[in-house]
Each structure stands twice: as structure tokens, then as C-alpha cells.
mmCIF file of C-alpha atoms in Angstrom:
data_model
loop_
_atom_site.group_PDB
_atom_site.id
_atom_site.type_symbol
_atom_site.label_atom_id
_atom_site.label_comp_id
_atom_site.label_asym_id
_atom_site.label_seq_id
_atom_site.Cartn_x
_atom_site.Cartn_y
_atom_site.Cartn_z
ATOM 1 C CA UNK E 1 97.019 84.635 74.623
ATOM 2 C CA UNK E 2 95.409 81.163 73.731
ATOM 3 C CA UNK E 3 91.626 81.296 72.675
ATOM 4 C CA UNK E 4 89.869 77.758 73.062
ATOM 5 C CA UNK E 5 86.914 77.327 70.551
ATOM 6 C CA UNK E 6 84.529 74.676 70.728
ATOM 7 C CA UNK E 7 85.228 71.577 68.259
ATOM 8 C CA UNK E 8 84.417 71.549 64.815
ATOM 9 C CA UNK E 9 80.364 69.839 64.865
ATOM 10 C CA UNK E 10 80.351 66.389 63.107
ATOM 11 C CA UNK E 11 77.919 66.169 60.882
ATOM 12 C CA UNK E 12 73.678 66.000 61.123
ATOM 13 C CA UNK E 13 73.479 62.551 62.448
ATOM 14 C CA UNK E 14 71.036 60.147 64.850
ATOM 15 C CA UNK E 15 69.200 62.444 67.195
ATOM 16 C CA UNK E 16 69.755 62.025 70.352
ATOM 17 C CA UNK E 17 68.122 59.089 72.043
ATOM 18 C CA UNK E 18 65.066 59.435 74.178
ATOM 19 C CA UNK E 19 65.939 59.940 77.497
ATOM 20 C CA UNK E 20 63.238 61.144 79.507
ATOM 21 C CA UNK E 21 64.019 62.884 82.743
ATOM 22 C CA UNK E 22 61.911 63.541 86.046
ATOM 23 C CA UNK E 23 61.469 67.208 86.328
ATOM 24 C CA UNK E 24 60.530 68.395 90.108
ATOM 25 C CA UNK E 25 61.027 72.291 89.829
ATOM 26 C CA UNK E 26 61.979 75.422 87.709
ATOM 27 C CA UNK E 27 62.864 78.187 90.148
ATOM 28 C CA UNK E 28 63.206 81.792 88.468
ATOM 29 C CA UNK E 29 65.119 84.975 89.869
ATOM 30 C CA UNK E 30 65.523 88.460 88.163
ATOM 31 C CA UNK E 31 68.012 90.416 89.898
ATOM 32 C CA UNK E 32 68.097 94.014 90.585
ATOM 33 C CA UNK E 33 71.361 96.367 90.374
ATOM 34 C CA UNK E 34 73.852 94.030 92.850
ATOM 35 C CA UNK E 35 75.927 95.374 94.727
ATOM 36 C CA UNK E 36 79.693 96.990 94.245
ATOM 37 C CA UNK E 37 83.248 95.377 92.883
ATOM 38 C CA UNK E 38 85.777 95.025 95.111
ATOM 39 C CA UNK E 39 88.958 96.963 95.410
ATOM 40 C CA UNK E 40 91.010 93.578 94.849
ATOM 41 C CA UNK E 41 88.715 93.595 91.152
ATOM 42 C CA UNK E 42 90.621 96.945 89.427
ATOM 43 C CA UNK E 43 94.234 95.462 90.096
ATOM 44 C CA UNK E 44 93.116 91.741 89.095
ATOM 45 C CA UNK E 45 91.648 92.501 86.077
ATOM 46 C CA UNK E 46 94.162 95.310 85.248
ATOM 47 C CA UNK E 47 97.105 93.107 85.683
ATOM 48 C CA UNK E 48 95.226 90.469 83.953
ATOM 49 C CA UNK E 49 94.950 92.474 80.255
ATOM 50 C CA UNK E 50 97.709 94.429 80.115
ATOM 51 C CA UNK E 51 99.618 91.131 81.048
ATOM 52 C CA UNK E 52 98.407 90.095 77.557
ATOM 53 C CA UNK E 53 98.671 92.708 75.514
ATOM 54 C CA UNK E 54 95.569 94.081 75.866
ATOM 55 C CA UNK E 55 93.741 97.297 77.017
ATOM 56 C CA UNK E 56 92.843 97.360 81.190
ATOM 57 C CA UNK E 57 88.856 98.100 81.500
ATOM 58 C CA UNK E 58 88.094 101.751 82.031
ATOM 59 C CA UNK E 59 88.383 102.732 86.063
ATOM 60 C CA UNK E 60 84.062 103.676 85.526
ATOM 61 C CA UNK E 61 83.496 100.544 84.376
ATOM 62 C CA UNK E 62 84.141 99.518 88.313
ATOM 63 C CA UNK E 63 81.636 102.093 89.487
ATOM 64 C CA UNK E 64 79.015 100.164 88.240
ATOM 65 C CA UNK E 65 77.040 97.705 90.451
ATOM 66 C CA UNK E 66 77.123 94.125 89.390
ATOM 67 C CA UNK E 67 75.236 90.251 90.622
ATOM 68 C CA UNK E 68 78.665 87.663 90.000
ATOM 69 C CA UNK E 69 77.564 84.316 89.105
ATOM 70 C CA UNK E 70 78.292 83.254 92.882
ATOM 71 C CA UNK E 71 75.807 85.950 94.221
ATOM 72 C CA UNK E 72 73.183 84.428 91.533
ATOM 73 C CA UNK E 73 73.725 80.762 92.290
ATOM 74 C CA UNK E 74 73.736 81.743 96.483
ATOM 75 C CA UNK E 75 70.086 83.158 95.730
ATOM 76 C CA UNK E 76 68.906 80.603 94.027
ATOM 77 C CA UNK E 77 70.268 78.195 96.546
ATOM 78 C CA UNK E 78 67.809 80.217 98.921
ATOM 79 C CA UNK E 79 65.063 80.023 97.079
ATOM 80 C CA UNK E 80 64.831 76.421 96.493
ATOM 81 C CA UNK E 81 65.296 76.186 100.340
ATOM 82 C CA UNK E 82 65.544 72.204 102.126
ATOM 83 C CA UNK E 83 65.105 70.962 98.700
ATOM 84 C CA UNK E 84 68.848 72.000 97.545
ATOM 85 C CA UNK E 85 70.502 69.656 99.782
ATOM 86 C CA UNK E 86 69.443 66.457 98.441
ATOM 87 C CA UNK E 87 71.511 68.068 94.834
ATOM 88 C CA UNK E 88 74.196 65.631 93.883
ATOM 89 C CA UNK E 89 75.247 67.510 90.256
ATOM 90 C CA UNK E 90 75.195 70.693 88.760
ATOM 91 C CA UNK E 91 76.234 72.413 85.515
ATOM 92 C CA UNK E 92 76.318 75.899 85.055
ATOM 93 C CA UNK E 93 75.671 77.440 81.495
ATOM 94 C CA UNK E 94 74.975 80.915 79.989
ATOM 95 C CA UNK E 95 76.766 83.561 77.376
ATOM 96 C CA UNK E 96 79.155 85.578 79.092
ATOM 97 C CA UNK E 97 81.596 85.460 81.406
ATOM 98 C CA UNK E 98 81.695 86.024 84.894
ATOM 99 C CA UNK E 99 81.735 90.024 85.668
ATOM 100 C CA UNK E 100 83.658 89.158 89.289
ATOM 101 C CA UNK E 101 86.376 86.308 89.271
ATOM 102 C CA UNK E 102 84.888 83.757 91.607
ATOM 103 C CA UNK E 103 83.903 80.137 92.348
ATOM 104 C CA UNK E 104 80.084 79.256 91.910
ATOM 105 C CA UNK E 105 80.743 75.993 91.744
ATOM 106 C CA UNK E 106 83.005 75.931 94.892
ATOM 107 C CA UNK E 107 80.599 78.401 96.615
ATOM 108 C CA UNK E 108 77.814 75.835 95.928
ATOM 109 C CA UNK E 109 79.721 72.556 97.493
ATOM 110 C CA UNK E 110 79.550 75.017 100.307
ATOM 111 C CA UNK E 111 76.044 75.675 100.487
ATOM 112 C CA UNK E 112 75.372 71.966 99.646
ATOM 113 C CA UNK E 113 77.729 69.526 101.418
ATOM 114 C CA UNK E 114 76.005 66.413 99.906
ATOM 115 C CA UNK E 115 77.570 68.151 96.527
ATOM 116 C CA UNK E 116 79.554 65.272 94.307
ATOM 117 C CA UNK E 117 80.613 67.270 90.839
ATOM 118 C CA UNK E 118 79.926 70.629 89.648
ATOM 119 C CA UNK E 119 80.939 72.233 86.318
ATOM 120 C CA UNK E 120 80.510 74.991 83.826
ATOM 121 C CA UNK E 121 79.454 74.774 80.064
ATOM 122 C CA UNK E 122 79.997 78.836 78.389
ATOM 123 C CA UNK E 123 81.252 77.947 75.058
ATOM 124 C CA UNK E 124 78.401 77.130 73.242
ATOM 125 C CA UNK E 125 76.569 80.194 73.214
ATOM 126 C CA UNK E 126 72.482 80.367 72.204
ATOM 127 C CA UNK E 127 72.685 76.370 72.136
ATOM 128 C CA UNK E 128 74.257 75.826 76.002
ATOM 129 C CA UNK E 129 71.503 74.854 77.976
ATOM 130 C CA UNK E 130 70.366 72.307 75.684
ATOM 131 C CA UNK E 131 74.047 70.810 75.638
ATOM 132 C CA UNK E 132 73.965 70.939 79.432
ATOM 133 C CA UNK E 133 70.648 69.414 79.564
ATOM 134 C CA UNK E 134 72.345 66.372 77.342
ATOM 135 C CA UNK E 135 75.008 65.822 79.740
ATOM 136 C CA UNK E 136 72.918 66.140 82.582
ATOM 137 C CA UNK E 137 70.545 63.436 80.778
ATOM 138 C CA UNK E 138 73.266 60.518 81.223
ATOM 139 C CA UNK E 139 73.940 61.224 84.968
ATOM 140 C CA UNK E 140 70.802 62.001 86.454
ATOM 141 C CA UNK E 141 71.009 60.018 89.757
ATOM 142 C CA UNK E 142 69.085 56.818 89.943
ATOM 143 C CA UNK E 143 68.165 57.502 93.653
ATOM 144 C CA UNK E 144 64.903 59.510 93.825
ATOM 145 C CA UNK E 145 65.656 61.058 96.918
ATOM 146 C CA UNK E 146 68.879 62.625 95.276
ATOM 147 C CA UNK E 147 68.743 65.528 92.565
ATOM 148 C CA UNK E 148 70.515 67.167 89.628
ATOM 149 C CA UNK E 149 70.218 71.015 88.651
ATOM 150 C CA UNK E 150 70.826 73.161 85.425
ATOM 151 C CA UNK E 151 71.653 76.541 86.374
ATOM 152 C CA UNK E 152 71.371 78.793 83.176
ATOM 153 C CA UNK E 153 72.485 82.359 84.304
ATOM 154 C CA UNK E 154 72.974 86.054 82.084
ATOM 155 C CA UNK E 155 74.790 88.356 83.419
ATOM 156 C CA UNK E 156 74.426 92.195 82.093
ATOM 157 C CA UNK E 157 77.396 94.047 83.111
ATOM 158 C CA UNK E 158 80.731 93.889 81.079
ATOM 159 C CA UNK E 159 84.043 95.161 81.868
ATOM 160 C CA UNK E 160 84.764 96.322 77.741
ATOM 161 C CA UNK E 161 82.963 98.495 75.152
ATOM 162 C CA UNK E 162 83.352 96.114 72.401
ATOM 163 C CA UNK E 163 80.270 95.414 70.588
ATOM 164 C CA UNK E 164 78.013 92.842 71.371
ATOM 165 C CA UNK E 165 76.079 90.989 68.398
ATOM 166 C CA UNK E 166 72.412 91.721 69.550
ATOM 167 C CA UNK E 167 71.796 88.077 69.842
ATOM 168 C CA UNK E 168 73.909 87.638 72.809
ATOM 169 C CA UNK E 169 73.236 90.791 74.497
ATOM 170 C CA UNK E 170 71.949 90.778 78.372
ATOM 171 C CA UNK E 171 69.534 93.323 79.329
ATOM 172 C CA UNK E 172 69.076 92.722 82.663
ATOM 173 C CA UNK E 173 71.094 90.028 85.659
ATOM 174 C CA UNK E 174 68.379 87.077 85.717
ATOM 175 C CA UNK E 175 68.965 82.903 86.681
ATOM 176 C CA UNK E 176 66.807 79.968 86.477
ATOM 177 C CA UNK E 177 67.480 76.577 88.102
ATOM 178 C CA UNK E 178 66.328 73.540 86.280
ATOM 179 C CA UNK E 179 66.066 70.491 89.267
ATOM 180 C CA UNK E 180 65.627 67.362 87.927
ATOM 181 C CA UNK E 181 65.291 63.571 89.745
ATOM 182 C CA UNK E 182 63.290 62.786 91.982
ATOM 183 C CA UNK E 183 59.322 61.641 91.246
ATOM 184 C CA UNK E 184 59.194 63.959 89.247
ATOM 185 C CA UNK E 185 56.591 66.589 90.987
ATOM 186 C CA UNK E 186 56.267 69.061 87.913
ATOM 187 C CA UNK E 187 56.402 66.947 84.752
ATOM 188 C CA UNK E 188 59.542 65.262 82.610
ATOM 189 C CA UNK E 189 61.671 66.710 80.328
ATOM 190 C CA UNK E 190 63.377 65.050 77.552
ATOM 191 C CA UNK E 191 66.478 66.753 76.168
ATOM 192 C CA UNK E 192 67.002 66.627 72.847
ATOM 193 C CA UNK E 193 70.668 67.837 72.687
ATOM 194 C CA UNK E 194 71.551 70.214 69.551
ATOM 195 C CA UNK E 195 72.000 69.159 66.345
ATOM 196 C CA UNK E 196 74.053 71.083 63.435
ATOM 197 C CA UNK E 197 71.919 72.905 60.930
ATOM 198 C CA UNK E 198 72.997 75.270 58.521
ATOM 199 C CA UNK E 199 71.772 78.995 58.411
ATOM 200 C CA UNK E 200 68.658 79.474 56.492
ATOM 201 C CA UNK E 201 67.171 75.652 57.590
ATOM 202 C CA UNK E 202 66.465 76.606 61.541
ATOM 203 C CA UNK E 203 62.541 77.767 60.774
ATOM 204 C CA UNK E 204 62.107 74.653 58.518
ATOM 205 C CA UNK E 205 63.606 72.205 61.235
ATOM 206 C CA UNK E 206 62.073 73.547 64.199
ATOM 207 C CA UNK E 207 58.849 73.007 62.481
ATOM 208 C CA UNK E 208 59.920 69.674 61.788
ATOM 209 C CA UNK E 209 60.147 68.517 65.259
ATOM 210 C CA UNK E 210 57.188 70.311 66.576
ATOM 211 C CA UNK E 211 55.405 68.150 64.097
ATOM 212 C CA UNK E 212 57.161 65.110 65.117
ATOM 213 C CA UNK E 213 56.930 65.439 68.370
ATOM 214 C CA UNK E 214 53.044 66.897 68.432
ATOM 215 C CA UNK E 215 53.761 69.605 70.685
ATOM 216 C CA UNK E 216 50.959 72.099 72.360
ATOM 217 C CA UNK E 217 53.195 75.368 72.610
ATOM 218 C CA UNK E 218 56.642 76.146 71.553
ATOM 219 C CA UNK E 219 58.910 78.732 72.986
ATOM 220 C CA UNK E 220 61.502 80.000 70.634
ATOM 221 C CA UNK E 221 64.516 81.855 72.062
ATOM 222 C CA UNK E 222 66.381 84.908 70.766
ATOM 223 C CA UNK E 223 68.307 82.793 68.086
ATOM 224 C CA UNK E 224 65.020 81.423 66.861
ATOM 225 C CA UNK E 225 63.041 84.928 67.563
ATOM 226 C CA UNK E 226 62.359 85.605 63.537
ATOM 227 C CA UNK E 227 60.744 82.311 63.455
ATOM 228 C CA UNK E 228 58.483 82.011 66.023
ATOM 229 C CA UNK E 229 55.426 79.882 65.798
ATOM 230 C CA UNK E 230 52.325 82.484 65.599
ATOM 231 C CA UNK E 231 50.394 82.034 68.834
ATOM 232 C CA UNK E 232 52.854 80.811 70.570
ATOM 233 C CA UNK E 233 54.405 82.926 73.496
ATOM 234 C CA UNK E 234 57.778 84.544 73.267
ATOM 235 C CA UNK E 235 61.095 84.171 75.245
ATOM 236 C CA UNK E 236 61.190 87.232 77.967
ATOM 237 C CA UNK E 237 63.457 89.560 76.053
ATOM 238 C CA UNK E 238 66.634 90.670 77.188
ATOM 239 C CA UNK E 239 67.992 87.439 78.618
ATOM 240 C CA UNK E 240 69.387 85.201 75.929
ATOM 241 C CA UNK E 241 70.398 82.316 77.861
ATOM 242 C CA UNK E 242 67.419 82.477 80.752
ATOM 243 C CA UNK E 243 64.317 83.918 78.409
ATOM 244 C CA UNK E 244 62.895 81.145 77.726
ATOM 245 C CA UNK E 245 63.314 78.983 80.733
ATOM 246 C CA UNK E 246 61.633 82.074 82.555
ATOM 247 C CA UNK E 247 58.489 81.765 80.101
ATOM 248 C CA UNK E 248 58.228 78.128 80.927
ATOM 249 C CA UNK E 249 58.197 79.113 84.901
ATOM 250 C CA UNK E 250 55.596 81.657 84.492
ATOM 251 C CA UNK E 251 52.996 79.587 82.635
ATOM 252 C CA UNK E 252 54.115 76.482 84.438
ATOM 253 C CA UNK E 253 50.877 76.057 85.831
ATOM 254 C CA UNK E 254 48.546 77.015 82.820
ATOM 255 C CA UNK E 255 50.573 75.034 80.750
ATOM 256 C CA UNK E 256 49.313 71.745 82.719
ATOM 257 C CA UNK E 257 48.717 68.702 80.974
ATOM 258 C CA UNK E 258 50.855 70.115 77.855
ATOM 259 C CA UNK E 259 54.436 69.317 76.087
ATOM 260 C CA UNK E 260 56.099 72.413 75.672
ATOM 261 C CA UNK E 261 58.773 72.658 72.728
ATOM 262 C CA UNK E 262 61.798 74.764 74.138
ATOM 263 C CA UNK E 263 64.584 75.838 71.515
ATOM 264 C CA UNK E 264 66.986 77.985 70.276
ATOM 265 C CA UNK E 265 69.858 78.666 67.363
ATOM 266 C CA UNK E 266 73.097 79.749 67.814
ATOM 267 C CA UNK E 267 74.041 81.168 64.623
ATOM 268 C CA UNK E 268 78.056 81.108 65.134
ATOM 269 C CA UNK E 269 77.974 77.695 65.519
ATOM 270 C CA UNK E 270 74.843 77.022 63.394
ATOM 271 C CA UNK E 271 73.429 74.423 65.761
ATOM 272 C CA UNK E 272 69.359 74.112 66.747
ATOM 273 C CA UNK E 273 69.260 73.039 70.617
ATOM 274 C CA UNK E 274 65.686 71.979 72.182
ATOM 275 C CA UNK E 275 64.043 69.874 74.354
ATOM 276 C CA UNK E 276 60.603 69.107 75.409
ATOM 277 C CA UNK E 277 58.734 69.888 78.837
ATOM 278 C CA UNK E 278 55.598 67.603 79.581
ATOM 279 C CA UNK E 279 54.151 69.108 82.574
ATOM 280 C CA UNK E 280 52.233 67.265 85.077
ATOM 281 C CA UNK E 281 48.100 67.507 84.990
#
């Protein structure tokens, strides 16, 4: 079996430049149990390990109910209601794979015909949605009827028992999708991509650019929980990836008026992803 790995990071270098990006929604979802696997799901994934050496999951680990990444992205599709068909991009990010072999991204063309180039971004663990937020940042559409959307998605059920470093472990199924274009009805965002820092510096950079940038609150995710600014709310637990994107929809509207520090460290790679939220008055 071949294991791709992200690229060695270059070195601390020019941040990145300031983009600033229309923000026109943050739409939250916390799932509840889902629903079964299929039969099709025990012979897939048991012909899939054993092909490679490797153990086949347990049969109970198929008696558990799951949400796929599909189901997730479907929901949110729902929720956001007329407004998804004017999206033109999406990327998909999180850390850890898809329970249920499917096609979110396909699934999503589906939904939205008007669809021109969806893709996934699961290798960078704590640091993703910041990375995704980069990319996005440098093909926003132009047209402000058109749209682009960061889906950042955790996903609780497993088919192992290997351990899970407590960092990256998902309580609970939850999804948040980040729309951006438009006029920009909630606020901007500017991404900030991640930068490489070196275990032991995270506390003393974050603090660095919440100075430079003169920030209200910050939000500090699970990689960044021991260093949390005091007074300053905390990521909802249990959802690495979506924690604190879910804090920044639920105070949305007290947070008015106020730039909002979002970031987070992912300590395998040692690299400090943030961005900042300046929501509308």
C-alpha cells in the first residue's frame, strides 16, 4: 500500500497577502445518529483491507449508524435553500475519512447544476480549513451574483479501533458551510493561510497576530485549546475541524461590528492556520 503525505513545509516566509473576501453566510448542522451502512459496505471495505494486507473492520462495527459526508453536504444543501444554486466552487475539508465510500462532490454537481469544480482538501489535519480558505481566496468568482463555499465536515464513526490522538478525535457528526461572494451580506473574511511554526512558538504567535491585526475576540481551536486567550470563547468541543466555525455561527449576531480571530495548530505538521471574520454592523 502507498501512503501520500503532505509536502515537506518551506520555510516561515511572507504571509499571505491580504485578500479580503465577501462573506454572505455561515450555515451550521449537528447531526444526530444517521442512519444504517449498506450491505454493499461489509464486502467493499472487507475486500478493500485484506486486499492489502491488512485486518477487515469488525462485522459490529457495521451495526453502528453513521451521517457519510454525502448525507452531510445533501443537508446542508437544504438548509441554505435557493441560495445554493448560484455556488460555482466548493472545497471540502475536515480530519477523517469518509465512514461510507461515496461522492460528495459528485452528489453536489447534482444538487447544484450551475456547479463548475469541486474538490476535497483531508491531508492537512487541524490546519485544513484555513488551507482551503487560501485556495478558495484566489478563485472567488468576480460575479456577485455567483458564490463559493467551504464545507468543513467531522465525522464520528470509524471503521478501526486504533487509537486516535485526542486532538483529532470527533465526538459527535457536525458540518458548517462557509459561502462566500456575493455583497457580502454577513461581513468579509480574510484568510490568512497557515504558516509553519515550530512546537512550543504557537501561544507566542497567535498572540502576535491578534496584536497585529487588533482583533475583538479570538476563537482558538482544539490544536490551540491550551492557549486560549482568557475571555475569549472556546471552540464547541468535540468537533476538531467544525468547533470553531460553529462558535462563530452562534455569536454571529452578537459579534456585530467585530473582527473575530479564528485559528488553530496542527501539531504533526507544526503549522498555525487562521483567518479573520469582520462581521457586518
Amino acid at each position: 500500500m502507498y501512503t501520500a503525505t503532505p509536502p515537506t513545509p518551506a520555510a516561515p516566509g511572507t504571509a499571505a497577502p491580504p485578500v479580503v473576501l465577501p462573506l454572505a453566510r455561515i450555515e451550521p448542522a449537528i447531526f444526530g445518529p444517521g442512519g444504517p451502512f449498506g450491505g454493499d459496505d461489509r464486502i467493499y471495505f472487507t475486500d478493500l483491507l485484506t486486499s492489502y494486507g491488512l485486518p477487515a473492520p469488525a462485522p459490529e462495527q457495521f451495526d453502528r449508524p453513521r451521517n457519510s459526508f454525502t448525507e452531510m453536504v445533501e443537508a446542508l444543501v437544504a438548509r441554505l435553500g435557493p441560495a445554493a444554486r448560484s455556488l460555482e466552487l466548493a472545497v471540502f475539508c475536515g480530519v477523517t475519512p469518509d465512514v461510507q465510500p461515496g461522492f460528495p462532490g459528485g452528489r453536489l454537481a447534482d444538487l447544484v447544476p450551475g456547479l463548475s469544480l469541486a474538490f476535497a482538501l483531508f491531508d492537512q489535519g487541524l490546519a485544513g480549513p484555513y488551507t482551503a480558505l487560501d485556495v478558495l481566496a484566489r478563485t472567488v468568482p468576480a460575479d456577485t451574483t455567483r458564490h463559493a463555499a467551504l464545507f468543513v465536515l467531522d465525522q464520528s464513526t470509524l471503521l478501526h479501533s486504533e487509537p486516535v490522538p485526542g486532538r483529532l478525535r470527533v465526538d459527535r457528526d457536525g458540518a458548517v458551510a462557509v459561502v462566500l461572494g456575493g455583497d457580502g451580506e454577513l461581513g468579509t473574511i480574510r484568510p490568512l493561510g497557515t504558516v509553519a511554526v515550530p512546537a512550543g512558538e504557537q501561544a507566542a504567535r497567535l498572540a502576535a497576530i491578534e496584536r497585529e491585526l487588533a482583533v475583538d475576540v479570538v476563537v482558538a481551536g482544539r490544536g490551540l485549546a491550551a492557549h486560549r486567550v482568557e475571555g475569549s470563547p472556546a471552540a464547541v468541543p468535540g468537533l476538531p475541524a467544525t468547533g470553531t466555525w460553529l462558535t462563530l455561527a452562534a455569536h454571529a449576531t452578537a459579534w456585530r461590528g467585530r473582527r473575530v480571530l479564528l485559528a488553530d495548530y496542527d501539531a504533526d505538521q507544526q503549522r498555525l492556520g487562521a483567518c479573520t471574520v469582520e462581521l457586518a454592523p
